Short mmCIF file of C-alpha atoms and ligand atoms in Angstrom, two decimals:
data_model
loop_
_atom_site.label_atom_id
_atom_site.label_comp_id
_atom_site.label_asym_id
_atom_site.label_seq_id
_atom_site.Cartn_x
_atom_site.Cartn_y
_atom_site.Cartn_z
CA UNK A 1 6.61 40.48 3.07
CA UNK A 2 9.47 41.45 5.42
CA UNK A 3 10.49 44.03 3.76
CA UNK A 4 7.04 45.70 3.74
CA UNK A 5 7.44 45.87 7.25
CA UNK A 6 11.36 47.66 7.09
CA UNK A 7 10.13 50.46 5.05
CA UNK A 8 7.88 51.31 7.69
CA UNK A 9 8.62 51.08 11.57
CA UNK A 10 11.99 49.68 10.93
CA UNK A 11 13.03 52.93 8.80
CA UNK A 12 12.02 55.31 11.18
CA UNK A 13 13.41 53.70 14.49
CA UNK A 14 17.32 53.89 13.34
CA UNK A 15 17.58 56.91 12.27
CA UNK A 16 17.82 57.61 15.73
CA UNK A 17 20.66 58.45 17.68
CA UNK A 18 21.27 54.73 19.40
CA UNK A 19 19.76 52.71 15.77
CA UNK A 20 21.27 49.32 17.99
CA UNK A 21 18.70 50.20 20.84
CA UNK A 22 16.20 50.10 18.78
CA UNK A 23 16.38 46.00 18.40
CA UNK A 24 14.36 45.46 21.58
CA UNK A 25 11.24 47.40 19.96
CA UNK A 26 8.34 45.80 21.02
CA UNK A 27 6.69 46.90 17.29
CA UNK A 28 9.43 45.26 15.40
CA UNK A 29 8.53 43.51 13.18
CA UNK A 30 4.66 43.75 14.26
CA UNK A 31 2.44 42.42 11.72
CA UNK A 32 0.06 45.60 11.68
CA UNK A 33 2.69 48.52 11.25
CA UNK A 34 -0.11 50.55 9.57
CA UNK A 35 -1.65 51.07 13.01
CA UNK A 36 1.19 53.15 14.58
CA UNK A 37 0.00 55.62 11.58
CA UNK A 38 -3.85 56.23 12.07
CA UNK A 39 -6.07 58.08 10.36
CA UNK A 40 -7.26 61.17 12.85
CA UNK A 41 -10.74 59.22 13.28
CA UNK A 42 -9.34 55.83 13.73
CA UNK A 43 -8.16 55.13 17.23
CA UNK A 44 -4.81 53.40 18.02
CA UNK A 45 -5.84 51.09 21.20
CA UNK A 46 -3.65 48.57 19.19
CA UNK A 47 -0.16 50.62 19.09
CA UNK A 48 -0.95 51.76 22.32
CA UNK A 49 -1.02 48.47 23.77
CA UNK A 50 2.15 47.12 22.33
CA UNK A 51 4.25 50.71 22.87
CA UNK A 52 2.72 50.22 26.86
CA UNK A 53 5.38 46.86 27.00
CA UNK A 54 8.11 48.52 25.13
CA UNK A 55 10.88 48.85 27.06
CA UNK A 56 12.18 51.93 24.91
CA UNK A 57 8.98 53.49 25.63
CA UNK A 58 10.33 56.63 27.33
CA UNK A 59 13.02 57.18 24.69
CA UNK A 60 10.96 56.66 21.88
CA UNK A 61 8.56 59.70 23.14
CA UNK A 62 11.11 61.96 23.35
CA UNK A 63 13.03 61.45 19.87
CA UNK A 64 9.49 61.35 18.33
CA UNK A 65 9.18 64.69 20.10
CA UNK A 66 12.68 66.25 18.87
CA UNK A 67 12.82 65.10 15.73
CA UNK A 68 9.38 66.10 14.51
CA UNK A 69 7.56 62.48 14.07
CA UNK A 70 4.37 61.89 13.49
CA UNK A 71 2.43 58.75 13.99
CA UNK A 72 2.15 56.81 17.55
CA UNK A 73 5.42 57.02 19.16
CA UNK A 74 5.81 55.74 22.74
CA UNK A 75 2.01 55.53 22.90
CA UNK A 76 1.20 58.80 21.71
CA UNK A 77 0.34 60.21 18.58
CA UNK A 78 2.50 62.88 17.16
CA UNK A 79 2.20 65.25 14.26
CA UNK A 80 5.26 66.55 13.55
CA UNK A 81 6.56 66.25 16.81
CA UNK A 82 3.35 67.74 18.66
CA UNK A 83 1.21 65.50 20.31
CA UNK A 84 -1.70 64.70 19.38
CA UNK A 85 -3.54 62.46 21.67
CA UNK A 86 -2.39 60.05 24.58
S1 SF4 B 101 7.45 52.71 22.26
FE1 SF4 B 101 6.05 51.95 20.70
S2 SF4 B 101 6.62 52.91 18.76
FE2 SF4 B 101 8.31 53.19 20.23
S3 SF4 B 101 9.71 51.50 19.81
FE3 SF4 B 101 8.36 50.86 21.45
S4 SF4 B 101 6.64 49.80 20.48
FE4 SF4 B 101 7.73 50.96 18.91
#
């Protein structure tokens, strides 16, 4: 089941610049990744709430911004790097 969880969130986060940063993510490992990738009618209260105690909140916004992510990112949704709602 872990690994269902690595090929989503966990994929994404290191291919950052800093991928040993990305260990204090408050999503790793969350149970639900599936909700930091909503459907455009489905709201993401959930992500939001855990990226609001993340303490790479900040960070994650921007490299979701300039590397063309989409999907909640530091408590935002993105589409390719354009956000989408806050
Ligand atoms: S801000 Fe949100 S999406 Fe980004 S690492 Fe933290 S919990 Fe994950």
């Amino acid at each position: 089941m872990t690994d269902v969880l690595d090929t989503t969130l966990s994929t994404l986060l290191p291919a950052s610049d800093d991928p040993a940063g990305w260990v204090d993510a408050a999503c790793r490992a969350d149970p639900e990744p599936d909700r930091w990738f909503p459907f455009p009618t489905e709201d993401f209260a959930y992500a939001r709430d855990v990226c609001h105690h993340c303490p790479l909140r900040t960070r994650c916004e921007l490299f979701a911004r300039a590397t063309g992510q989409s999907g909640v990112w530091g408590g935002k949704e993105f589409d390719r790097g354009r956000e989408k709602r806050a």
